[in-house]
């Protein structure tokens, strides 16, 4: 059993390396994690102006509902885009080799890479979104009040955006990883300011 | 040991996997002791290589299966040695 699992893991990495898909997966983690955080930040900043009219449960439902939609859109989008891209590559290779590549490592690796991309693309925003909304869940349990929870979640969103930027910078071997983190933070800050202006205007 | 001791194959392979990966995969086939691959020609996305497999009682089908799994097209079997290997 242990050997089988090890074999499957080895095969998975072999397939990922075959198509040199590690950078693609890394991009999906960062890009979609950031998308998830921006969505959560947008919703929470908007809801902050309505705190008196909302319960923690309704905030959790709104945020998690959005995250589920992003996850499903990620599964479909990434799978279809990756599959189309790999199919094109394989067709090109089949023409050069004058043979079908069905049943070869190419087709197996293609399926693995497409599924991995789809999973990463869908789970990354959910993971980061759930991390950022831990204070809201605490508020649901009555540990903190909703206003404090939303403020804490917004701050967590900023912290995670900075972390994603730094992760990208470090992974790319860039010395200015902090700068990458700050660039991510800027996008979040811009969204925060715009939504607050909208909120103040509506109020 | 008798059986097939040497195979020389003319193979058209994709540029990936490399000839290093191909040789290591062929070494895992039953009976294979040595693999030598010479690059003959590079074309767009593909490489024409001469694969020399040496061993004792080589599992020929195993060799063909590895080539097939890695997306290679076997053009021809150029040389086969069975029994005692010539000096």
XYZ file of C-alpha atoms in Angstrom:
290
model
C 0.000 0.000 0.000
C 2.786 2.409 1.042
C 4.758 1.410 -2.088
C 1.723 2.050 -4.304
C 1.244 5.536 -2.865
C 4.966 6.281 -3.308
C 4.778 5.045 -6.922
C 1.758 7.251 -7.627
C 3.509 10.286 -6.129
C 6.690 9.561 -8.133
C 4.607 9.173 -11.303
C 2.762 12.430 -10.579
C 6.042 14.376 -10.266
C 7.436 12.619 -13.351
C 4.420 13.830 -15.335
C 4.684 17.358 -13.925
C 8.393 17.514 -14.799
C 7.757 16.014 -18.238
C 5.650 19.011 -19.260
C 7.737 21.360 -17.087
C 4.483 22.301 -15.370
C 5.876 23.386 -11.989
C 6.016 27.105 -12.960
C 2.454 26.879 -14.315
C 1.171 25.431 -11.022
C 3.116 28.052 -9.067
C 1.533 30.785 -11.199
C -1.939 29.345 -10.609
C -1.371 29.217 -6.830
C -0.315 32.870 -6.718
C -2.714 34.235 -9.340
C -5.849 32.526 -8.081
C -4.939 32.836 -4.421
C -4.682 36.555 -5.072
C -8.033 36.506 -6.933
C -9.659 34.785 -3.959
C -8.208 37.308 -1.528
C -9.282 40.264 -3.684
C -12.826 38.873 -3.814
C -12.942 38.359 -0.047
C -11.418 41.809 0.535
C -13.988 43.421 -1.762
C -16.936 41.677 -0.131
C -15.736 42.373 3.428
C -14.894 46.024 2.738
C -18.373 46.493 1.281
C -20.065 44.628 4.125
C -18.123 46.646 6.722
C -20.483 49.553 5.949
C -23.481 47.308 6.671
C -22.199 45.604 9.835
C -25.233 46.703 11.897
C -27.654 45.003 9.511
C -25.754 41.690 9.192
C -25.123 38.581 11.239
C -21.783 36.650 11.155
C -23.619 33.700 9.534
C -24.807 35.825 6.605
C -21.266 37.179 6.074
C -19.852 33.634 6.082
C -22.529 32.510 3.607
C -21.840 35.428 1.245
C -18.033 34.958 1.360
C -18.050 31.147 1.101
C -20.678 31.259 -1.643
C -18.362 33.466 -3.697
C -15.400 31.197 -2.972
C -17.352 28.130 -4.147
C -18.200 29.931 -7.396
C -14.548 30.909 -7.928
C -13.469 27.315 -7.208
C -15.910 25.843 -9.735
C -15.012 28.419 -12.345
C -11.337 27.575 -11.702
C -11.822 23.820 -12.216
C -13.568 24.255 -15.553
C -11.510 27.171 -16.827
C -8.080 25.795 -16.004
C -8.867 22.253 -17.202
C -10.247 23.378 -20.544
C -7.488 25.949 -21.173
C -4.671 23.566 -20.204
C -6.189 20.668 -22.163
C -6.512 22.777 -25.313
C -2.936 24.014 -24.928
C -1.460 20.503 -24.374
C -3.601 18.969 -27.159
C -2.099 21.482 -29.554
C 1.438 20.561 -28.443
C 0.717 16.838 -28.734
C -0.868 17.174 -32.179
C 2.239 19.037 -33.339
C 4.423 16.247 -32.004
C 2.224 13.576 -33.625
C 2.639 15.283 -36.970
C 6.441 15.346 -36.542
C 6.631 11.699 -35.426
C 4.017 10.459 -37.917
C 2.397 8.375 -35.154
C -0.376 8.640 -32.603
C 0.703 9.357 -29.039
C -2.393 7.744 -27.507
C -1.421 5.477 -24.583
C 2.026 7.059 -24.245
C 3.609 9.075 -21.465
C 2.541 12.237 -23.343
C -1.191 11.545 -22.965
C -0.833 10.353 -19.350
C 1.241 13.407 -18.432
C -1.241 15.681 -20.227
C -4.138 14.365 -18.134
C -2.137 14.681 -14.885
C -1.023 18.250 -15.651
C -4.550 19.350 -16.649
C -6.090 17.843 -13.504
C -3.359 19.285 -11.267
C -3.814 22.731 -12.836
C -7.590 22.517 -12.382
C -7.262 21.469 -8.738
C -4.668 24.125 -7.887
C -6.655 26.761 -9.743
C -9.810 25.957 -7.789
C -8.389 25.168 -4.352
C -5.943 28.055 -4.122
C -8.579 30.857 -3.826
C -10.641 28.729 -1.432
C -7.614 28.046 0.765
C -6.523 31.692 0.974
C -10.119 32.919 1.274
C -10.799 30.538 4.166
C -7.591 31.571 5.920
C -8.574 35.224 5.650
C -12.057 34.616 7.051
C -11.010 32.759 10.205
C -11.966 35.835 12.342
C -15.493 35.812 10.838
C -15.860 32.147 11.823
C -14.672 33.096 15.329
C -17.306 35.806 15.394
C -19.916 33.186 14.400
C -18.832 31.238 17.491
C -19.279 34.402 19.549
C -15.575 34.841 20.368
C -15.343 38.365 18.887
C -17.914 40.841 17.536
C -18.599 41.103 13.810
C -17.063 44.564 13.328
C -13.752 43.489 14.892
C -13.883 40.221 12.929
C -14.327 41.992 9.568
C -11.505 44.440 10.406
C -9.235 41.525 11.362
C -10.164 39.616 8.182
C -9.395 42.660 6.011
C -5.983 42.978 7.692
C -5.424 39.225 7.178
C -6.256 39.657 3.469
C -3.544 42.335 3.198
C -1.049 40.152 5.073
C -1.756 37.157 2.829
C -1.495 39.273 -0.338
C 1.900 40.459 0.836
C 2.869 36.842 1.611
C 1.833 35.686 -1.893
C 3.883 38.476 -3.490
C 6.908 37.625 -1.376
C 6.485 33.895 -2.176
C 6.460 34.725 -5.900
C 9.548 36.916 -5.532
C 11.448 34.258 -3.572
C 10.407 31.448 -5.974
C 11.622 33.458 -8.931
C 14.923 33.962 -7.163
C 14.427 37.700 -7.094
C 16.287 39.594 -4.442
C 13.536 42.201 -4.213
C 10.924 39.737 -2.878
C 9.683 42.458 -0.515
C 8.988 44.694 -3.511
C 6.850 41.930 -5.067
C 4.901 41.721 -1.795
C 4.377 45.494 -1.788
C 3.149 45.435 -5.411
C 0.479 42.886 -4.449
C -0.418 44.982 -1.441
C -0.897 48.059 -3.663
C -3.596 46.308 -5.712
C -5.414 45.346 -2.508
C -5.090 48.866 -1.132
C -6.494 50.373 -4.352
C -9.514 48.057 -4.200
C -9.980 48.846 -0.463
C -9.938 52.619 -1.071
C -12.313 52.475 -4.072
C -14.852 50.273 -2.290
C -14.708 52.478 0.798
C -15.370 55.552 -1.340
C -18.346 53.722 -2.837
C -19.517 52.691 0.650
C -19.243 56.250 1.987
C -21.084 57.551 -1.097
C -23.943 55.077 -0.632
C -24.182 55.806 3.111
C 22.810 -17.108 -21.106
C 21.505 -17.104 -24.679
C 18.616 -15.238 -26.200
C 18.950 -11.778 -27.682
C 22.190 -10.115 -26.602
C 22.306 -7.020 -28.766
C 19.785 -4.851 -30.597
C 20.539 -1.890 -32.849
C 17.460 0.219 -33.493
C 16.762 3.233 -35.694
C 14.346 5.393 -33.694
C 12.611 8.727 -34.229
C 11.974 10.268 -30.810
C 10.417 13.489 -29.506
C 12.976 16.015 -28.221
C 11.566 15.302 -24.749
C 12.251 12.885 -23.050
C 15.979 13.383 -23.622
C 18.320 10.583 -24.690
C 19.472 10.453 -21.057
C 15.906 9.727 -19.860
C 15.415 7.255 -22.701
C 18.619 5.345 -21.871
C 17.736 5.178 -18.155
C 14.221 3.905 -18.970
C 15.645 1.214 -21.291
C 18.065 0.090 -18.562
C 15.054 -0.922 -16.455
C 13.990 -3.535 -19.044
C 14.685 -7.171 -18.091
C 18.015 -8.431 -19.447
C 19.358 -5.021 -20.498
C 22.832 -4.259 -19.145
C 24.114 -1.479 -21.399
C 22.359 1.172 -23.468
C 24.129 3.375 -25.957
C 22.289 6.086 -27.880
C 23.802 8.061 -30.731
C 22.171 11.210 -32.030
C 21.999 11.007 -35.817
C 19.900 14.004 -36.779
C 17.910 16.792 -35.153
C 14.721 17.938 -36.813
C 11.912 20.252 -35.672
C 10.700 18.859 -32.290
C 12.125 15.395 -33.035
C 15.459 13.563 -33.033
C 16.601 10.599 -35.071
C 18.713 8.323 -32.856
C 20.496 4.986 -33.080
C 19.759 2.935 -29.960
C 22.141 0.103 -29.088
C 20.908 -2.226 -26.347
C 23.278 -4.870 -24.978
C 22.559 -7.507 -22.328
C 21.647 -11.123 -21.642
C 18.386 -12.566 -22.942
C 16.981 -9.096 -23.595
C 13.216 -8.747 -23.301
C 12.685 -7.284 -26.802
C 8.982 -6.605 -26.241
C 9.916 -4.734 -23.059
C 12.318 -2.565 -25.088
C 9.636 -1.853 -27.723
C 7.082 -1.066 -25.002
C 9.411 1.479 -23.357
C 10.048 3.137 -26.727
C 6.312 3.225 -27.424
C 5.436 4.586 -23.972
C 7.945 7.418 -24.402
C 6.390 8.378 -27.738
C 9.206 7.045 -29.967
C 8.605 5.706 -33.473
C 10.657 2.582 -34.255
C 11.821 2.939 -37.866
C 13.831 -0.233 -38.214
C 15.743 -2.968 -36.391
C 19.181 -2.592 -37.952
C 21.065 -5.337 -36.151
C 20.318 -8.253 -33.849
C 22.806 -10.514 -32.094
C 21.521 -13.695 -30.459
C 23.589 -16.280 -28.574
C 27.231 -15.482 -27.916
C 28.248 -11.865 -28.418
C 30.900 -11.490 -31.129
C 34.324 -10.364 -29.925
